[in-house]
Amino acid sequence: MTMFDRFDVVVAGGGHAGCEAALSAARMGCSVALVTLNIDKIVLMPCNPAVGGVGKGQLTREIDALGGEQGRNTDRAFVQIKMLNTSKGPAVRALRAQTDKRLYEDWMKITLVHTPGLYVIQGEVCGLDVSRETIVGVRLADGRFFGTRAVVLATGTFLEGKVVVGEHTYAAGRVGELPAVGLSASLREMGLELGRFQSATPPRIDGRTIDATKMSEQPGDPDPLGFSHWQKPQTRRQIPCYLTYTTPHTHEVVADHLHLSPIRTGSVSGKGPRYCPSIDRKLINFPEKRRHPVFVEPEGATTCEMYLQGLTTSLPIFVQEMIIRAVPGLENARLIRPGYAVEYDFLLPHQLTHSLEAKAVHGLFAAGQINGTSGYEEAAALGLMAGINAALYVNNQEPFVLRRDQAYIGVLIDDLVTKEIDEPYRMFTSRAEYRLLLRHDNAAERLSPLGHTLGLIDDEQIAEIEQRGRLLAEGEALLATSTVKVGDVTNDILKSLGSSPITESQSAARMLRRPELSLQDIVRMLPEIPRVILENLPPDIADQLAVRVQYDGYIQRQLGDIRRRRATEETHIPEDFDYAGVEGITVEARQKLCRFRPATLGQASRIAGVSPADISLLLIHVHRRRGGNSVRQGREPAVR
Amino acid sequence: MKSSVDSASGSRDARVADRKEKLECESCVVIGAGVSGCACAAVLASRGVATTLVNSALDVTGMPGYGPVLSHVRPEEARAVVAALDALPMEMRCAWLSGSLLCRPELTEVAGLIVDPRAVSLRVKWVLEQYPQLQLRQALVTAVQADGDGGWIIRSAFDDELRASYVVVAVGLSLGGRLTVGMQTLEGGRYGEVASDELLEVLRGLGVKCEVSSLSVGHTECATFTDLPSGSVAMERLDDARRKTTKRSSAAVSADPWFVWLEAVERWGRESAVWERGVSGEERGPAPLLSYSLERNDYVRPSWALSGSTQNEDCGDGARDAVVLYPAGLATAEWATAERATGNSVDWDMPQEAHRSRPGYEVRAYVVRDVDDEGRVSGLDGIWAVGRVAGASSYVESLASGVRAAAAVAAAAGPTTSCLESE
């Protein structure tokens, strides 16, 4: 066979990160080889058959706003969808979908296949060829060599992977699948530092052996919902999940066998995810909790297998069966796939820049679980950014970086390259200090113009977003200028809604600040012309409008915050800055700064061990070195 | 289906005790859920034998692992292919055929059934899940030992334990399998999959004769092409083929070696159409994969012939043969050769824009010797071997061997009353 080929970008790994990277790079005009160990397992979901949720749903939404694929793909393949936290504030509202795993894979494959310039190739990347600290090619284990300018490593859990249950283990990236060996050694040879993590998955049971009468049914939302901005959501017949809880008896069963857990026996050396813990870990960490939720989720429309969310474990199989039978509703549940843990190498992400490029090797990018994250959404977000930046690198253009106040993706990457990652990183809304600005409803407004500049969003799509923007602006203006007139009619309506009467006419915008009133309520009280216009707004625009106006005060406060910090945030620290020459900073701070080599003062301030006093000193030294005005003029954040 | 909550706990306890005594009531474990394992499990289950089907990764249940070409249906092979498919339970046959494309027989030498491996896997798994007597279990089997009572204990790499009276070994080429692709040698029977080396030692320890197969099986090469030359023959779905079967005089027809094939195709087409209507009407039936591809209008594609050269001793003067390519699936840009990779791989003059997506590879593995026609392993009561591990050299042979062994096991298990509560 021909042993040599040439591509602009080679993506190693066909999982959630790899597919986004390959698609975005190809759509930006590069020739891309997606090299995967198994073409039939592309974008397989080895764990939860779901996309989205709190924090994660925002990531998927942003991926879609930038022109990535996960949102669209989920919309084609979900068997249930719902909006979470509708009764809570808009910053934590997130979409979550249960997907049919097979359909999710098939649709992604169809998309990959129809993307010009993208070639899916079965093989194993086992070595990187580097010349003068720059990538020149990749070597495949079967002897093929691909010349390339950029490589995106998206190897997931396959680097020196090991699967574990109880004391038993064998080498695998997932059960039954050979791991990738050799690439880790190759990375270490290049001077890169690797860590080791573990991740586990719960058992799967036969859905026909559950007793649904003992569990509460969790249906999807009847309203049409979807992640993607670019297709109209359709209603669809949905499959329910079921909710049950562990009992003290269940906990006893686990406690009695805790000594057999790989965490205790030491069969697993890697650190596991704190926020997606196994049932054994939950009992150790939260001994006072009398019950933990267990969601029984369908794995697809064409299989009877169901996923037990909340019972992640790698305890011995006989213990797993006992635990399952000790959960109400699952007493007769038949085990099909035991839960297990997988241990794998990952690349310590502080070695990457904000564009996910390795600081030590030009053209080498890393995305997904190899960066120490957990979750398909985190992986896809990183894959998208790595693919974009690989394409920009190939075209000798400036990298694309998102700020913390622009997107959750920005928060994700900044956290990864700035913090000591000692357990698998999962996104939460609480990680985003500007979460009120980073909402599900304004993702397109924030990011689609950027996607358009990159070439991932076409003119028609951006025109749609601009149109939405105009409608929003009009709506806002209307609300600001229309008045709710004082009078009996108005006050009667207010009384019926549990709100206090008004003594003078007020603008609709001001009335909307009352938490007990919704936009629809206010609109009822307006004169005809503005009322008719506002009533005819599409529902999603109406929602966004309501949020903007209701939370305006808080939004303005956050924007002010961002403006005030802009100076520090964007003060650039030169790459070769000598921290040894900065007198007065603590030893720990100096060590950390040398290890992480932050790009800006803002990033430096987020490194654990660096105090505000250290930052002040740094600021002086950076200014001094620059000879004066080193503060870049900040831009106004474009969206609210 | 699951027995209802109102079966009195007393009678259930009695049944459980009964079951323990009868050692799972003549149950069977099939190790390996490939082509032969799934065929075997389906027949066993449809005859009421309590069966557990085990595979190291259930996501590839039922997936034909060596390429999409089920068969070149040369005239002399037509009968064997038809017989193998007819021997399957109807729902299994429909699972295979509804994930397939049919090549018309007019083009000599290259008629055949082209399957989409993933589509077949999806459907076969769904069909298997419908049998009440069949349980699926994900496990990498590493040991089989006698339990001292005439039955067998099967253990997995994770210490999962199953017990049965009968064991069918259907592990394909993973017994000591070594795969050569380009310059790489990997363990495993299929690319990227873990091998069953421990099981090989265990079987030998039991006295099973295992030898390296003299046959090396290969996976077909697949490639993607940016521009395909215009096709020569249309590939059709079975129900389309049914509609287009030409009417000829019965004398002419029965003299034609293709008659058996054509008649079977027509019959299968009718059957598949009914089956698909039936299942898609069901609450949880599989929406046929093709209906999701309809948007792309992507399931009828031409096959075409590339000129290439085969390097073997007969072509010393460098004669060139046509290499025929088939679509490797229903929703993929890959094309596959029908030739198996061997030591001298088929070397095409690939057009410039082609990329090898799946290199062909060669596997050498241990197969079980001293297996009778029905798959019984000689000297070991209750152990059968089917499929590639028993020497089958094609999907068709694997299907047939799985069916034969299942019939024999079912006969040995005796008449099945409802000794096991159906769940």
Coordinates of N, CA, C and O in Angstrom, one line a residue, chain B residues 266-395:
Chain B
E266 N -36.4 -12.8 -4.5 CA -37.8 -12.3 -4.6 C -38.6 -12.6 -3.3 O -39.2 -11.8 -2.7
R267 N -38.4 -13.8 -2.8 CA -39.0 -14.3 -1.6 C -38.6 -13.4 -0.4 O -39.3 -12.9 0.4
W268 N -37.2 -13.2 -0.3 CA -36.7 -12.4 0.8 C -37.2 -11.0 0.7 O -37.4 -10.4 1.8
G269 N -37.3 -10.5 -0.5 CA -37.8 -9.1 -0.6 C -39.1 -8.9 0.0 O -39.4 -8.0 0.8
R270 N -40.0 -9.9 -0.3 CA -41.4 -9.8 0.2 C -41.4 -9.9 1.8 O -42.0 -9.1 2.5
E271 N -40.6 -10.8 2.2 CA -40.5 -11.1 3.7 C -39.9 -9.9 4.4 O -40.5 -9.4 5.4
S272 N -38.9 -9.3 3.9 CA -38.2 -8.1 4.5 C -39.2 -7.0 4.5 O -39.3 -6.2 5.5
A273 N -39.9 -6.8 3.5 CA -40.9 -5.6 3.4 C -41.9 -5.8 4.5 O -42.2 -4.8 5.2
V274 N -42.4 -7.0 4.7 CA -43.4 -7.2 5.7 C -42.8 -7.0 7.1 O -43.4 -6.3 8.0
W275 N -41.6 -7.5 7.3 CA -41.0 -7.4 8.6 C -40.7 -6.0 8.9 O -40.9 -5.5 10.1
E276 N -40.2 -5.2 8.0 CA -39.8 -3.8 8.3 C -41.1 -3.0 8.6 O -41.1 -2.2 9.5
R277 N -42.2 -3.3 7.9 CA -43.4 -2.6 8.2 C -43.8 -2.9 9.6 O -44.2 -2.1 10.4
G278 N -43.7 -4.2 9.9 CA -44.1 -4.7 11.2 C -43.3 -4.0 12.3 O -43.8 -3.5 13.3
V279 N -42.0 -4.0 12.2 CA -41.2 -3.5 13.3 C -41.2 -2.0 13.4 O -41.2 -1.5 14.5
S280 N -41.3 -1.3 12.3 CA -41.3 0.1 12.5 C -42.6 0.6 13.0 O -42.7 1.7 13.5
G281 N -43.6 -0.2 13.0 CA -44.9 0.2 13.6 C -44.9 0.0 15.1 O -45.6 0.6 15.8
E282 N -43.9 -0.8 15.5 CA -43.8 -1.1 17.0 C -43.3 0.1 17.7 O -42.5 0.9 17.2
E283 N -43.7 0.2 19.0 CA -43.2 1.3 19.9 C -41.7 1.4 19.8 O -41.2 2.5 19.7
R284 N -41.0 0.3 20.0 CA -39.6 0.5 20.2 C -38.8 -0.2 19.0 O -37.7 -0.6 19.2
G285 N -39.5 -0.4 18.0 CA -38.8 -1.1 16.9 C -37.7 -0.2 16.2 O -37.8 1.0 16.4
P286 N -36.8 -0.8 15.6 CA -35.8 0.0 14.9 C -36.4 0.7 13.7 O -37.0 0.1 12.9
A287 N -36.3 2.0 13.7 CA -36.6 2.7 12.5 C -35.5 2.3 11.5 O -34.3 2.4 11.8
P288 N -35.8 1.7 10.4 CA -34.7 1.2 9.5 C -33.7 2.3 9.3 O -34.1 3.4 9.0
L289 N -32.5 2.0 9.4 CA -31.5 3.0 9.2 C -31.7 3.8 8.0 O -31.4 5.0 7.9
L290 N -32.1 3.2 7.0 CA -32.2 3.8 5.7 C -33.2 5.0 5.7 O -33.1 5.9 5.0
S291 N -34.2 4.9 6.5 CA -35.1 6.0 6.5 C -34.5 7.3 7.0 O -34.9 8.4 6.7
Y292 N -33.4 7.2 7.8 CA -32.7 8.4 8.2 C -31.8 8.8 7.1 O -31.4 10.0 7.1
S293 N -31.4 7.9 6.2 CA -30.5 8.3 5.2 C -31.3 8.9 4.0 O -30.7 9.4 3.0
L294 N -32.6 8.7 4.0 CA -33.4 9.1 2.9 C -33.2 10.6 2.5 O -33.2 10.9 1.4
E295 N -33.0 11.3 3.6 CA -32.8 12.8 3.3 C -31.6 13.0 2.4 O -31.6 13.9 1.6
R296 N -30.6 12.1 2.6 CA -29.4 12.2 1.8 C -29.6 11.5 0.5 O -28.7 11.5 -0.3
N297 N -30.6 10.7 0.4 CA -30.9 9.9 -0.8 C -29.6 9.1 -1.1 O -29.1 9.1 -2.2
D298 N -29.2 8.4 -0.1 CA -27.8 7.9 -0.3 C -27.7 6.4 -0.2 O -26.7 5.8 0.1
Y299 N -28.8 5.7 -0.5 CA -28.7 4.2 -0.3 C -28.6 3.4 -1.6 O -28.6 2.2 -1.5
V300 N -28.7 4.0 -2.7 CA -28.6 3.2 -3.9 C -27.4 3.8 -4.7 O -27.4 4.9 -5.1
R301 N -26.4 3.0 -4.8 CA -25.2 3.5 -5.4 C -24.6 2.5 -6.4 O -24.7 1.3 -6.2
P302 N -23.9 3.0 -7.3 CA -23.4 2.0 -8.3 C -22.1 1.4 -7.9 O -21.4 1.9 -7.0
S303 N -21.9 0.2 -8.3 CA -20.5 -0.4 -8.1 C -19.8 -0.3 -9.5 O -20.4 0.0 -10.5
W304 N -18.6 -0.3 -9.4 CA -17.8 -0.1 -10.7 C -16.5 -0.9 -10.6 O -16.1 -1.3 -9.5
A305 N -15.9 -1.0 -11.7 CA -14.7 -1.8 -11.8 C -13.5 -0.9 -12.0 O -13.5 0.0 -12.9
L306 N -12.5 -1.1 -11.2 CA -11.2 -0.4 -11.4 C -10.2 -1.3 -12.0 O -10.2 -2.5 -11.6
S307 N -9.4 -0.9 -12.8 CA -8.4 -1.9 -13.3 C -7.3 -1.9 -12.3 O -6.8 -0.9 -11.7
G308 N -6.8 -3.1 -12.0 CA -5.7 -3.2 -11.0 C -4.9 -4.4 -11.4 O -5.2 -5.1 -12.4
S309 N -4.0 -4.7 -10.6 CA -3.2 -5.9 -10.9 C -3.2 -6.8 -9.7 O -3.1 -6.3 -8.5
T310 N -3.3 -8.1 -9.9 CA -3.2 -9.0 -8.7 C -1.8 -9.6 -8.8 O -1.4 -10.1 -9.9
Q311 N -1.1 -9.6 -7.7 CA 0.2 -10.2 -7.7 C 0.1 -11.6 -7.2 O 0.1 -11.9 -6.0
N312 N 0.0 -12.5 -8.1 CA 0.1 -13.9 -7.6 C 0.8 -14.7 -8.7 O 1.1 -14.2 -9.8
E313 N 1.1 -15.9 -8.4 CA 2.0 -16.7 -9.3 C 1.5 -16.8 -10.7 O 2.2 -17.0 -11.6
D314 N 0.1 -16.9 -10.7 CA -0.4 -17.2 -12.1 C -0.2 -16.0 -13.0 O -0.3 -16.1 -14.2
C315 N 0.0 -14.8 -12.5 CA 0.0 -13.7 -13.4 C 1.5 -13.2 -13.5 O 1.8 -12.0 -13.4
G316 N 2.3 -14.2 -13.8 CA 3.7 -13.8 -13.9 C 4.0 -12.8 -14.9 O 5.0 -12.0 -14.8
D317 N 3.2 -12.8 -16.0 CA 3.5 -11.8 -17.0 C 2.8 -10.5 -16.7 O 2.7 -9.6 -17.6
G318 N 2.4 -10.2 -15.5 CA 1.8 -9.0 -15.2 C 0.5 -8.7 -15.8 O 0.1 -7.5 -16.0
A319 N -0.3 -9.8 -16.0 CA -1.7 -9.5 -16.6 C -2.5 -8.7 -15.6 O -2.4 -8.8 -14.4
R320 N -3.4 -7.9 -16.2 CA -4.2 -7.1 -15.3 C -5.6 -7.6 -15.2 O -6.2 -8.0 -16.1
D321 N -6.1 -7.6 -14.0 CA -7.5 -8.0 -13.7 C -8.3 -6.8 -13.3 O -7.8 -5.8 -12.8
A322 N -9.6 -7.0 -13.5 CA -10.5 -5.9 -12.9 C -10.6 -6.1 -11.4 O -10.7 -7.2 -10.9
V323 N -10.6 -5.1 -10.7 CA -10.9 -5.1 -9.3 C -12.2 -4.4 -9.1 O -12.4 -3.3 -9.4
V324 N -13.2 -5.2 -8.6 CA -14.5 -4.6 -8.5 C -14.6 -4.1 -7.1 O -14.2 -4.7 -6.1
L325 N -15.2 -2.9 -7.0 CA -15.4 -2.3 -5.7 C -16.9 -2.2 -5.4 O -17.8 -2.0 -6.2
Y326 N -17.2 -2.3 -4.1 CA -18.6 -2.3 -3.6 C -18.7 -1.2 -2.6 O -17.8 -1.0 -1.8
P327 N -19.8 -0.6 -2.5 CA -20.0 0.4 -1.4 C -19.9 -0.4 0.0 O -20.4 -1.4 0.1
A328 N -19.1 0.2 0.9 CA -18.8 -0.5 2.1 C -19.9 -0.2 3.2 O -19.8 -0.6 4.3
G329 N -20.9 0.4 2.8 CA -22.0 0.6 3.8 C -23.0 1.5 3.2 O -22.9 2.0 2.1
L330 N -24.1 1.8 4.0 CA -25.1 2.6 3.4 C -24.9 4.1 3.6 O -25.5 4.9 2.9
A331 N -24.2 4.5 4.6 CA -24.0 5.9 4.9 C -22.5 6.2 5.1 O -22.1 6.7 6.1
T332 N -21.8 5.8 4.1 CA -20.3 6.0 4.2 C -19.8 6.3 2.8 O -20.4 5.9 1.8
A333 N -18.6 6.9 2.7 CA -18.0 7.1 1.4 C -17.0 6.0 1.1 O -16.3 6.1 0.1
E334 N -17.0 5.0 1.9 CA -16.0 3.9 1.7 C -16.4 2.9 0.6 O -17.6 2.6 0.5
W335 N -15.5 2.4 -0.1 CA -15.7 1.4 -1.1 C -14.8 0.2 -0.7 O -13.6 0.5 -0.3
A336 N -15.2 -1.0 -0.9 CA -14.4 -2.1 -0.5 C -14.2 -3.1 -1.7 O -15.1 -3.2 -2.6
T337 N -13.0 -3.7 -1.6 CA -12.8 -4.8 -2.6 C -13.5 -6.0 -2.2 O -13.8 -6.2 -1.0
A338 N -13.7 -6.9 -3.1 CA -14.2 -8.2 -2.7 C -13.1 -9.2 -2.4 O -13.3 -10.2 -1.8
E339 N -11.9 -8.8 -2.8 CA -10.8 -9.7 -2.6 C -10.3 -9.6 -1.2 O -10.2 -8.5 -0.6
R340 N -10.0 -10.7 -0.6 CA -9.5 -10.7 0.7 C -8.0 -10.3 0.7 O -7.3 -10.7 -0.3
A341 N -7.5 -9.6 1.7 CA -6.1 -9.3 1.7 C -5.4 -10.6 2.0 O -5.8 -11.4 2.8
T342 N -4.3 -10.8 1.3 CA -3.5 -11.9 1.5 C -2.1 -11.4 1.6 O -1.8 -10.2 1.7
G343 N -1.1 -12.3 1.7 CA 0.3 -11.8 1.8 C 0.6 -10.9 0.6 O 1.3 -9.9 0.8
N344 N 0.1 -11.3 -0.5 CA 0.4 -10.4 -1.7 C -0.9 -9.6 -1.9 O -1.9 -10.1 -2.4
S345 N -0.9 -8.4 -1.4 CA -2.2 -7.7 -1.4 C -2.5 -7.2 -2.8 O -1.6 -7.0 -3.6
V346 N -3.7 -7.1 -3.0 CA -4.2 -6.5 -4.3 C -3.7 -5.1 -4.3 O -4.0 -4.3 -3.5
D347 N -3.0 -4.8 -5.3 CA -2.4 -3.5 -5.4 C -3.1 -2.8 -6.6 O -2.9 -3.1 -7.7
W348 N -3.8 -1.8 -6.2 CA -4.6 -1.1 -7.2 C -3.7 0.1 -7.8 O -2.9 0.6 -7.1
D349 N -4.1 0.4 -9.0 CA -3.6 1.7 -9.5 C -4.7 2.7 -9.0 O -5.6 3.0 -9.7
M350 N -4.5 3.1 -7.8 CA -5.6 4.0 -7.2 C -5.5 5.3 -7.9 O -4.4 5.9 -8.0
P351 N -6.7 5.9 -8.2 CA -6.6 7.3 -8.7 C -6.0 8.2 -7.7 O -6.0 7.9 -6.5
Q352 N -5.6 9.3 -8.2 CA -4.9 10.2 -7.3 C -5.6 10.7 -6.1 O -5.1 10.9 -5.0
E353 N -6.9 10.9 -6.3 CA -7.7 11.4 -5.2 C -8.2 10.4 -4.2 O -9.0 10.7 -3.4
A354 N -7.7 9.2 -4.3 CA -8.2 8.1 -3.4 C -7.3 8.1 -2.1 O -6.2 8.4 -2.1
H355 N -8.0 7.8 -1.0 CA -7.3 7.6 0.2 C -7.7 6.2 0.8 O -8.9 5.9 0.9
R356 N -6.7 5.5 1.2 CA -7.0 4.2 1.8 C -7.6 4.4 3.2 O -7.0 4.9 4.1
S357 N -8.9 4.1 3.3 CA -9.5 4.3 4.6 C -9.2 3.2 5.6 O -8.9 3.4 6.7
R358 N -9.4 2.0 5.1 CA -9.1 0.8 5.9 C -8.2 -0.1 5.2 O -8.6 -0.7 4.2
P359 N -6.9 -0.1 5.6 CA -6.0 -1.1 4.9 C -6.5 -2.5 5.1 O -7.0 -2.8 6.1
G360 N -6.3 -3.3 4.1 CA -6.7 -4.7 4.2 C -5.7 -5.3 5.2 O -4.5 -4.8 5.3
Y361 N -6.1 -6.3 5.9 CA -5.1 -6.9 6.8 C -5.4 -8.4 6.8 O -6.4 -8.9 6.4
E362 N -4.4 -9.1 7.4 CA -4.4 -10.6 7.4 C -4.4 -11.0 8.8 O -3.7 -10.5 9.7
V363 N -5.2 -12.1 9.1 CA -5.2 -12.6 10.5 C -4.8 -14.1 10.5 O -5.3 -14.8 9.6
R364 N -3.9 -14.4 11.4 CA -3.7 -15.9 11.6 C -4.1 -16.2 13.0 O -3.7 -15.4 13.9
A365 N -4.9 -17.2 13.2 CA -5.3 -17.5 14.5 C -5.4 -19.0 14.7 O -5.3 -19.8 13.8
Y366 N -5.7 -19.4 16.0 CA -5.8 -20.8 16.3 C -7.3 -21.2 16.0 O -8.2 -20.5 16.4
V367 N -7.4 -22.3 15.4 CA -8.8 -22.9 15.3 C -8.9 -24.2 16.0 O -7.8 -24.8 16.3
V368 N -10.1 -24.6 16.3 CA -10.3 -25.8 17.0 C -10.4 -27.0 16.0 O -11.2 -26.9 15.0
R369 N -9.6 -28.0 16.2 CA -9.7 -29.2 15.3 C -10.6 -30.2 15.9 O -11.1 -30.1 17.0
D370 N -10.8 -31.3 15.2 CA -11.6 -32.4 15.7 C -13.0 -31.9 16.1 O -13.5 -32.2 17.2
V371 N -13.6 -31.2 15.2 CA -14.9 -30.8 15.4 C -15.8 -31.5 14.4 O -15.5 -31.5 13.2
D372 N -16.9 -32.1 14.8 CA -17.7 -32.8 13.8 C -18.6 -31.8 13.0 O -18.5 -30.6 13.2
D373 N -19.4 -32.4 12.1 CA -20.2 -31.6 11.2 C -21.1 -30.6 11.9 O -21.5 -29.6 11.4
E374 N -21.5 -31.1 13.1 CA -22.5 -30.2 13.9 C -21.8 -29.3 14.9 O -22.4 -28.6 15.6
G375 N -20.5 -29.4 14.9 CA -19.7 -28.5 15.7 C -19.3 -29.0 17.1 O -18.7 -28.3 17.9
R376 N -19.7 -30.3 17.3 CA -19.3 -30.8 18.6 C -17.8 -31.0 18.7 O -17.1 -31.5 17.8
V377 N -17.2 -30.6 19.8 CA -15.7 -30.7 20.0 C -15.5 -32.1 20.5 O -16.1 -32.5 21.6
S378 N -14.7 -32.9 19.8 CA -14.6 -34.3 20.2 C -13.9 -34.4 21.6 O -13.0 -33.7 21.9
G379 N -14.4 -35.3 22.4 CA -13.8 -35.6 23.7 C -14.3 -34.7 24.8 O -14.0 -34.9 26.0
L380 N -15.1 -33.7 24.5 CA -15.6 -32.8 25.5 C -17.1 -32.8 25.4 O -17.7 -32.3 24.5
D381 N -17.8 -33.3 26.4 CA -19.2 -33.4 26.4 C -19.8 -32.0 26.7 O -19.6 -31.4 27.8
G382 N -20.5 -31.5 25.8 CA -21.2 -30.2 26.0 C -20.5 -29.0 25.5 O -21.0 -27.9 25.7
I383 N -19.4 -29.2 24.7 CA -18.8 -28.0 24.2 C -18.8 -28.1 22.6 O -18.5 -29.1 22.0
W384 N -19.3 -27.0 22.1 CA -19.3 -26.9 20.6 C -18.4 -25.7 20.1 O -18.1 -24.9 20.9
A385 N -18.1 -25.8 18.9 CA -17.3 -24.7 18.3 C -17.9 -24.3 17.0 O -18.2 -25.2 16.2
V386 N -18.1 -23.0 16.7 CA -18.8 -22.7 15.4 C -18.0 -21.5 14.8 O -17.3 -20.8 15.5
G387 N -18.3 -21.3 13.6 CA -17.7 -20.1 12.9 C -16.3 -20.2 12.6 O -15.7 -21.3 12.4
R388 N -15.6 -19.1 12.5 CA -14.2 -19.1 12.1 C -13.3 -19.9 13.0 O -12.4 -20.5 12.5
V389 N -13.6 -19.9 14.3 CA -12.8 -20.7 15.2 C -12.9 -22.2 14.9 O -12.1 -23.0 15.4
A390 N -14.0 -22.6 14.2 CA -14.1 -24.0 13.8 C -13.7 -24.2 12.4 O -14.0 -25.2 11.8
G391 N -13.1 -23.2 11.8 CA -12.6 -23.4 10.4 C -13.4 -22.8 9.3 O -13.1 -23.0 8.2
A392 N -14.5 -22.1 9.6 CA -15.3 -21.5 8.6 C -14.5 -20.5 7.9 O -13.7 -19.8 8.5
S393 N -14.8 -20.4 6.5 CA -13.9 -19.4 5.8 C -14.7 -18.3 5.1 O -14.2 -17.6 4.2
S394 N -16.0 -18.2 5.5 CA -16.8 -17.1 4.9 C -17.9 -16.8 5.9 O -18.2 -17.6 6.8
Y395 N -18.6 -15.7 5.7 CA -19.8 -15.3 6.5 C -20.8 -16.4 6.3 O -21.5 -16.8 7.2

